[in-house]
Coordinates of C-alpha atoms and ligand atoms in Angstrom, one line a residue:
M1 CA 53.6 158.2 139.4
D2 CA 55.4 159.9 142.6
A3 CA 57.0 158.2 145.1
L4 CA 58.4 159.5 148.6
R5 CA 59.5 158.2 151.7
V6 CA 59.4 158.4 155.2
E7 CA 62.9 157.8 156.3
L8 CA 62.3 156.4 160.1
G9 CA 65.7 154.2 160.0
E10 CA 64.8 150.1 160.1
R11 CA 61.0 151.1 159.7
S12 CA 61.8 153.7 156.8
Y13 CA 59.0 153.2 153.4
D14 CA 57.7 154.4 150.4
V15 CA 54.1 157.0 150.0
R16 CA 53.0 156.6 146.9
V17 CA 50.9 159.0 144.8
E18 CA 49.0 157.0 141.4
R19 CA 46.4 157.2 139.7
D20 CA 44.8 153.4 141.2
F21 CA 45.5 150.7 142.1
D22 CA 47.2 148.7 138.8
G23 CA 50.3 148.0 140.2
L24 CA 50.3 147.5 143.3
G25 CA 50.1 144.0 143.7
Q26 CA 53.4 144.2 142.5
A27 CA 54.7 146.9 144.8
L28 CA 53.3 144.1 146.8
S29 CA 55.3 141.3 145.8
A30 CA 58.2 142.8 146.5
R31 CA 57.7 143.4 149.8
F32 CA 55.8 139.8 150.6
R33 CA 56.0 136.6 149.2
P34 CA 52.7 135.8 147.6
G35 CA 49.6 134.2 149.6
P36 CA 47.1 135.1 151.7
A37 CA 45.8 138.7 152.3
W38 CA 43.3 140.7 154.4
V39 CA 42.0 143.2 153.2
I40 CA 40.4 145.2 155.6
S41 CA 37.4 147.5 155.2
N42 CA 34.2 149.2 155.2
P43 CA 31.0 148.4 153.1
V44 CA 30.7 151.9 151.6
V45 CA 34.5 151.5 150.3
A46 CA 34.2 148.3 149.4
D47 CA 31.4 148.6 146.7
L48 CA 33.6 151.1 145.5
H49 CA 37.1 150.0 145.2
L50 CA 37.4 146.5 146.7
G51 CA 37.1 145.5 143.3
A52 CA 39.9 146.7 142.0
V53 CA 42.3 146.3 145.4
L54 CA 41.4 142.3 144.8
A55 CA 41.9 142.0 140.9
S56 CA 45.3 144.1 141.7
L57 CA 46.3 141.4 144.3
R58 CA 45.1 138.5 142.2
G59 CA 47.5 139.5 138.9
A60 CA 50.6 139.4 141.6
G61 CA 49.4 135.7 143.1
F62 CA 48.6 136.6 145.9
A63 CA 44.7 135.6 148.0
G64 CA 43.6 138.7 149.2
R65 CA 39.7 138.3 151.2
A66 CA 38.5 141.2 153.0
L67 CA 36.9 141.8 156.6
L68 CA 35.0 144.8 156.7
V69 CA 33.7 146.2 159.6
P70 CA 30.3 149.1 159.8
D71 CA 31.2 152.2 158.5
G72 CA 31.4 155.1 160.9
E73 CA 32.9 156.8 163.2
A74 CA 30.7 154.6 166.0
H75 CA 32.8 152.0 164.6
K76 CA 36.4 153.2 165.4
N77 CA 36.0 150.8 169.0
L78 CA 37.0 148.6 171.1
E79 CA 35.0 146.2 169.9
S80 CA 35.5 146.6 166.5
W81 CA 39.0 145.7 167.7
S82 CA 38.6 142.7 169.1
R83 CA 35.3 141.8 166.4
L84 CA 38.4 142.1 163.6
V85 CA 41.2 140.9 165.8
Q86 CA 39.2 136.7 166.8
A87 CA 38.4 136.9 162.9
L88 CA 42.1 137.2 162.1
L89 CA 42.8 134.9 164.5
S90 CA 39.7 132.5 163.7
L91 CA 40.8 132.4 160.4
G92 CA 44.4 131.2 161.2
V93 CA 46.6 134.8 159.6
E94 CA 49.4 134.1 160.9
R95 CA 53.0 136.0 161.0
G96 CA 53.9 136.9 157.9
T97 CA 50.1 138.3 156.2
P98 CA 50.4 142.1 155.2
I99 CA 47.3 143.5 156.6
L100 CA 45.0 145.6 153.8
A101 CA 43.5 149.2 155.3
L102 CA 41.2 150.4 152.3
G103 CA 39.4 153.3 153.4
G104 CA 39.3 156.3 155.6
G105 CA 40.9 157.3 158.5
V106 CA 38.6 155.4 160.7
T107 CA 39.6 151.6 158.8
G108 CA 43.3 152.8 158.5
D109 CA 43.0 153.9 162.7
L110 CA 41.0 150.7 163.5
A111 CA 42.7 148.4 160.5
G112 CA 46.7 149.7 161.8
F113 CA 45.8 148.7 165.4
A114 CA 44.5 145.2 165.3
A115 CA 47.2 145.2 162.7
A116 CA 49.5 145.9 165.3
T117 CA 48.2 143.5 167.8
T118 CA 47.9 140.5 166.3
L119 CA 50.2 138.1 167.3
R120 CA 51.9 141.0 168.1
G121 CA 51.9 142.8 164.9
L122 CA 51.9 142.3 161.0
P123 CA 52.9 143.7 157.8
L124 CA 50.3 146.8 157.0
V125 CA 49.7 148.5 154.1
Q126 CA 47.9 151.5 154.3
L127 CA 45.1 152.3 151.1
P128 CA 43.6 155.9 151.7
T129 CA 40.7 156.4 150.2
T130 CA 39.6 159.7 151.5
L131 CA 41.7 162.2 151.1
L132 CA 42.4 163.9 155.1
A133 CA 44.0 159.4 155.2
M134 CA 45.8 160.1 151.8
V135 CA 47.9 164.0 153.3
D136 CA 47.5 162.2 157.0
S137 CA 45.8 159.5 158.9
A138 CA 48.1 156.9 156.4
V139 CA 51.0 158.5 156.8
G140 CA 53.1 158.6 160.2
G141 CA 51.9 155.7 161.6
K142 CA 49.3 156.3 164.6
V143 CA 46.9 154.1 164.4
G144 CA 44.2 153.2 167.4
V145 CA 40.3 153.6 168.8
N146 CA 38.6 155.8 170.6
T147 CA 36.6 155.1 173.4
V148 CA 33.6 157.1 175.8
Y149 CA 36.4 158.8 177.1
G150 CA 38.1 160.4 174.6
K151 CA 39.7 160.3 170.7
N152 CA 42.2 157.5 170.4
L153 CA 42.6 157.2 173.9
V154 CA 43.3 153.7 173.2
G155 CA 46.7 153.0 169.9
A156 CA 50.1 152.6 169.0
F157 CA 52.4 154.0 166.7
Y158 CA 53.7 151.2 165.1
Q159 CA 54.2 152.6 161.2
P160 CA 53.2 150.5 157.8
Q161 CA 55.4 148.6 155.2
L162 CA 54.1 151.0 152.7
V163 CA 51.0 153.9 151.4
W164 CA 49.5 153.8 148.5
A165 CA 47.3 156.3 147.8
A166 CA 44.9 156.0 145.0
I167 CA 43.9 159.5 143.6
S168 CA 40.9 158.0 141.8
C169 CA 39.2 157.1 145.1
L170 CA 38.9 160.8 146.0
A171 CA 36.5 160.9 142.8
T172 CA 33.7 159.0 144.7
L173 CA 34.1 160.6 147.6
P174 CA 31.0 163.1 148.8
R175 CA 32.4 167.2 148.0
V176 CA 32.1 167.6 152.7
E177 CA 34.2 164.7 152.8
R178 CA 36.5 166.0 150.9
A179 CA 36.8 170.0 151.8
A180 CA 37.2 167.8 156.1
G181 CA 40.8 166.4 154.0
L182 CA 41.2 170.0 152.7
A183 CA 41.1 171.2 156.8
E184 CA 44.3 169.1 157.7
V185 CA 46.3 169.8 153.8
I186 CA 45.4 173.7 155.0
K187 CA 46.7 172.7 158.5
L188 CA 49.7 171.8 157.1
G189 CA 50.1 174.6 155.4
V190 CA 49.7 176.9 158.1
I191 CA 52.0 175.1 160.5
A192 CA 55.6 174.1 158.6
D193 CA 54.4 175.6 155.0
A194 CA 54.1 179.0 154.1
A195 CA 54.8 178.5 150.3
F196 CA 52.6 175.8 150.3
F197 CA 50.2 178.2 152.1
C198 CA 50.2 181.1 149.2
A199 CA 49.8 178.4 146.4
L200 CA 46.3 176.0 148.7
E201 CA 45.0 179.8 148.3
E202 CA 46.0 180.6 145.0
R203 CA 44.0 176.4 143.9
A204 CA 41.2 176.7 146.7
S205 CA 38.3 176.7 143.6
A206 CA 40.4 173.5 141.9
L207 CA 40.9 172.0 145.1
A208 CA 37.1 172.4 146.4
A209 CA 36.2 171.2 143.1
G210 CA 37.3 168.1 143.5
D211 CA 40.3 168.4 140.2
P212 CA 42.4 165.8 139.9
G213 CA 44.9 167.4 139.2
A214 CA 45.3 169.5 142.3
L215 CA 44.4 167.2 144.6
A216 CA 47.0 164.6 143.4
W217 CA 49.1 167.8 144.2
A218 CA 47.7 168.4 147.0
V219 CA 48.1 164.7 148.7
R220 CA 52.1 165.0 147.0
E221 CA 53.4 168.0 148.7
S222 CA 51.2 167.3 152.4
C223 CA 52.8 163.7 152.4
R224 CA 56.1 165.1 152.1
I225 CA 55.6 167.7 154.4
K226 CA 54.1 165.2 156.7
A227 CA 56.5 162.4 156.6
A228 CA 59.8 165.5 156.6
V229 CA 58.0 166.0 160.2
V230 CA 57.3 162.3 161.2
G231 CA 61.4 161.6 159.8
Q232 CA 62.7 163.4 162.5
D233 CA 59.9 162.8 166.0
E234 CA 58.4 159.3 164.9
R235 CA 56.9 159.1 168.2
E236 CA 55.8 162.7 169.2
G237 CA 58.6 163.2 171.9
G238 CA 59.2 167.3 170.3
R239 CA 58.0 168.6 166.8
R240 CA 55.9 165.8 165.7
A241 CA 53.1 167.6 168.1
I242 CA 52.8 171.0 165.8
L243 CA 50.5 168.5 163.3
N244 CA 48.4 169.5 166.4
F245 CA 47.3 172.4 165.3
G246 CA 43.3 172.6 166.0
H247 CA 43.2 169.2 167.2
T248 CA 42.1 170.2 170.7
V249 CA 40.2 172.2 170.8
G250 CA 38.6 170.2 167.3
H251 CA 38.8 166.9 169.3
A252 CA 37.3 168.3 172.1
I253 CA 34.2 169.5 169.7
E254 CA 33.9 165.9 168.1
T255 CA 34.1 163.5 171.7
A256 CA 31.2 167.1 173.8
A257 CA 29.2 166.0 169.8
G258 CA 29.3 162.5 170.6
H259 CA 31.8 160.7 168.0
G260 CA 30.5 160.1 164.3
R261 CA 28.4 163.2 164.7
L262 CA 30.2 166.2 163.7
R263 CA 33.4 165.2 161.1
H264 CA 36.8 165.3 162.2
G265 CA 38.2 167.2 158.9
A266 CA 35.6 170.0 160.1
C267 CA 36.5 169.5 163.8
V268 CA 39.8 170.9 162.7
A269 CA 38.8 173.6 160.6
V270 CA 36.9 175.6 163.7
G271 CA 39.8 174.1 165.9
M272 CA 42.3 175.9 164.0
V273 CA 40.5 178.5 163.9
A274 CA 39.9 179.5 167.9
E275 CA 43.3 178.6 168.2
C276 CA 44.7 181.1 166.3
Q277 CA 42.4 183.2 167.6
E278 CA 44.6 182.2 170.7
A279 CA 47.5 182.9 169.3
V280 CA 46.9 186.2 168.0
A281 CA 45.4 187.5 171.1
R282 CA 48.5 186.5 172.8
G283 CA 50.5 188.8 170.1
L284 CA 51.9 185.6 168.3
V285 CA 50.7 185.5 164.9
D286 CA 49.7 189.2 163.1
S287 CA 45.9 189.0 163.2
S288 CA 46.0 188.7 159.0
L289 CA 47.5 185.1 159.4
L290 CA 43.6 184.8 160.7
D291 CA 41.5 186.5 157.9
R292 CA 43.3 184.0 155.5
L293 CA 42.8 180.9 157.5
V294 CA 39.3 181.8 157.8
A295 CA 38.9 182.7 154.3
L296 CA 40.9 179.3 153.4
L297 CA 38.7 177.2 155.3
L298 CA 35.6 179.0 154.3
R299 CA 36.3 178.6 150.0
V300 CA 36.8 175.3 150.0
G301 CA 34.1 174.8 152.2
L302 CA 34.7 173.8 155.8
P303 CA 33.1 175.8 158.9
T304 CA 34.9 177.9 161.3
V305 CA 32.4 177.9 163.6
A306 CA 31.1 175.0 165.8
P307 CA 26.8 174.2 166.4
P308 CA 26.0 175.1 170.1
L309 CA 27.7 172.6 172.5
P310 CA 27.5 172.4 176.3
R311 CA 30.7 174.3 178.1
A312 CA 30.8 171.8 180.3
A313 CA 31.3 168.6 177.9
L314 CA 33.5 170.5 176.4
L315 CA 35.4 171.0 179.1
D316 CA 34.6 167.4 180.2
A317 CA 36.5 167.1 176.6
S318 CA 39.2 168.1 176.6
M319 CA 40.2 167.0 180.3
M320 CA 41.1 163.3 178.7
D321 CA 43.3 165.5 176.5
K322 CA 45.7 162.8 175.8
K323 CA 48.2 165.7 175.4
R324 CA 47.5 166.3 179.4
A325 CA 49.8 166.3 181.7
H326 CA 49.4 167.3 185.8
G327 CA 46.8 169.5 184.0
I328 CA 49.0 171.0 181.2
V329 CA 48.0 171.0 177.4
H330 CA 50.3 171.8 175.1
V331 CA 49.3 173.2 172.1
P332 CA 50.5 174.3 169.0
F333 CA 50.2 178.2 167.9
P334 CA 51.5 179.5 164.4
V335 CA 53.8 182.2 164.9
Q336 CA 54.2 183.1 161.4
P337 CA 52.3 181.7 158.2
G338 CA 54.3 178.5 158.2
L339 CA 55.7 178.2 161.6
A340 CA 54.4 176.8 164.9
E341 CA 56.0 176.6 168.4
M342 CA 54.6 174.9 171.3
F343 CA 52.9 177.0 173.9
A344 CA 52.3 174.6 177.5
L345 CA 48.3 175.9 178.6
M346 CA 47.6 175.7 182.6
P347 CA 43.8 174.6 183.5
Q348 CA 42.4 178.5 183.0
E349 CA 44.3 178.8 179.6
V350 CA 42.9 175.9 178.0
E351 CA 39.6 177.0 179.5
R352 CA 40.0 180.5 177.9
L353 CA 40.9 178.3 174.8
L354 CA 37.7 176.5 174.2
D355 CA 35.3 180.1 175.3
R356 CA 37.0 180.8 171.8
V357 CA 34.8 178.5 169.6
P358 CA 32.3 180.1 168.1
G359 CA 28.2 178.6 169.2
T360 CA 26.3 179.9 166.3
A361 CA 27.1 178.3 162.7
A362 CA 27.9 179.8 160.3
A363 CA 28.8 177.3 158.0
P364 CA 26.9 173.8 158.6
L365 CA 29.5 171.0 159.8
E366 CA 27.1 168.9 158.9
D367 CA 25.4 168.2 154.9
Ligands
NAD401 P1 36.0 157.8 157.4 O1 37.4 157.2 157.9 O2 34.9 157.7 158.4 O3 35.8 158.9 156.0 C1 34.4 159.3 155.9 C2 33.5 158.7 154.9 O4 33.8 158.3 153.9 C3 33.6 157.5 155.5 O5 31.6 157.5 155.3 C4 33.8 156.4 154.4 O6 33.4 155.5 155.0 C5 33.0 157.6 153.2 N1 34.4 156.4 152.4 C6 36.0 156.4 152.0 N2 36.5 156.4 150.9 C7 35.8 157.0 149.8 C8 35.6 156.9 148.7 N3 36.8 157.6 147.8 N4 34.8 157.3 147.9 C9 33.2 157.6 148.8 N5 33.8 157.0 150.2 C10 34.4 157.0 150.6 O7 36.7 159.0 157.4 P2 38.4 160.0 157.2 O8 37.6 161.5 157.4 O9 38.5 159.1 156.2 O10 39.3 160.4 158.7 C11 39.1 160.4 160.6 C12 39.5 159.8 161.3 O11 40.9 160.1 160.8 C13 39.3 159.6 162.3 O12 38.7 159.4 163.3 C14 40.8 160.6 163.2 O13 40.9 160.6 164.6 C15 41.7 159.7 162.4 N6 42.6 160.2 162.1 C16 44.0 159.4 161.8 C17 45.0 160.7 162.3 C18 46.0 159.7 162.4 O14 47.3 160.1 162.6 N7 46.2 158.2 162.9 C19 45.1 161.5 160.7 C20 44.1 162.6 161.1 C21 43.4 161.6 161.8
LIG402 N1 47.9 163.6 162.7 C1 48.3 163.9 163.9 C2 49.7 163.4 163.9 O1 49.7 162.3 163.2 O2 50.7 163.5 164.4

C-alpha cells in the first residue's frame, strides 16, 4: 500500500500502511543484515500474529525469536522493562540486532524503551497491532513506562527505523479496542485538520463497524497528520504538545482509576470532552464543536463521561503531569475545528478543568 515518511534528518523513517506482514522481511533486509531479530510481544497478540511475522522474517533470512511480556497496561512498568533488558542481555543481543515491537501501545512503549536503553540503543521497528498504536503510539518516538506516580513518567524520545502497520491485524481487535483507537483519530481531526474531522463524521458508521477500507484510510490520514507534527517538533518543544489534547484530563482519570483499569483511548475521549467544554467556557471555540465532538464519540462507541472517581485522586494524579512546571500545566484547547493552541493553566485552573469531568457513566468506559 502506501509509504509515508517521518522527516527527521538522519532519524527519518518510513511508516508503511500494509495489508499484512508479507514483505516485512524484505523491507528489513534493506535496512539490516540478516541475522537474529527479537520480536517483543504479549501472549494474546503472539497467538494471533506472531506466526506471520516470523514467517516473513524467515523468508528474508532473519532468525526471528520472540520474548513475551504478560498482557496489559499494568505490565508497562519498570519491572517488565528490567526483565526484558536482562533477557536480551542474557541472550547475547548485539548492537545491530533489530528489536521488533509487535502489539498495541503498551508493547510499543515498553519494547521501545527496552530498545532505547539496551546497549545504549538497539534498532527499533514498530509493528503496531491496535488501531491506537497504528495512528498514534508507534509513530513519533515516545517510549516509556508507567510508575506509581503517573503515566509514562520514565521514558525517552527514541525513533523507530520503520513502522509497519498491517491493517489485517485490526480484524482480530475487539470492538472496544477499535473504539479506543478512534479516540486518537478523532483527536487529530479536532486539533489539526478540519476536513479530516468532517470526513470522520461522514465515515463514522463504517469506522465503528470495522470496515477495513475505512480503517486503512483513517490510519493513513492519521499517520500523515502525526508525521507532519512530529517532523516539525520531535521533542515537544512547541507544536507537538497539541497532540496532548484530551490527555491532561485523560491521564488524570487513567491514573486515578489505577493503571490498566480503564482504556487509555476511552479516558482520552472523556478528557477531550472536558477540555473542549473548558475551551467553550473560555469563549475560545463555538459550542457547536463540542456538540459535534460528543456526537462523533458516541457514534463510534466511545464514552463521554467517566465513572465516579474521588476528586482528590484526580487532583493528585494531575500533580504528576509531565507537562507541569512551577505548578503550571500547558494544555491544548481547540480554537476552531482543526486548530488548537496551547494555554498555560494555573493550579486553580487545572482544578476547575478536572471539575468538568462528569462523574456519571452514560456509556461505559469498560465493556
Ligand atoms: P494495549 O497495547 O494494551 O492493547 C489493547 C489490548 O488489545 C491488549 O489486551 C492487547 O493484547 C490486545 N491486542 C493488541 N493487538 C491486538 C489484535 N490485533 N487483536 C486482538 N487483540 C489485540 O493498548 P493500546 O490501546 O494499543 O495502547 C495504549 C498504550 O499506548 C497506553 O499505555 C498509552 O500510554 C500508550 N500511548 C503511547 C503513545 C506514544 O506516543 N508513545 C501515544 C498514545 C498512547
Ligand atoms: N501521543 C502524543 C505524542 O506522540 O506526542
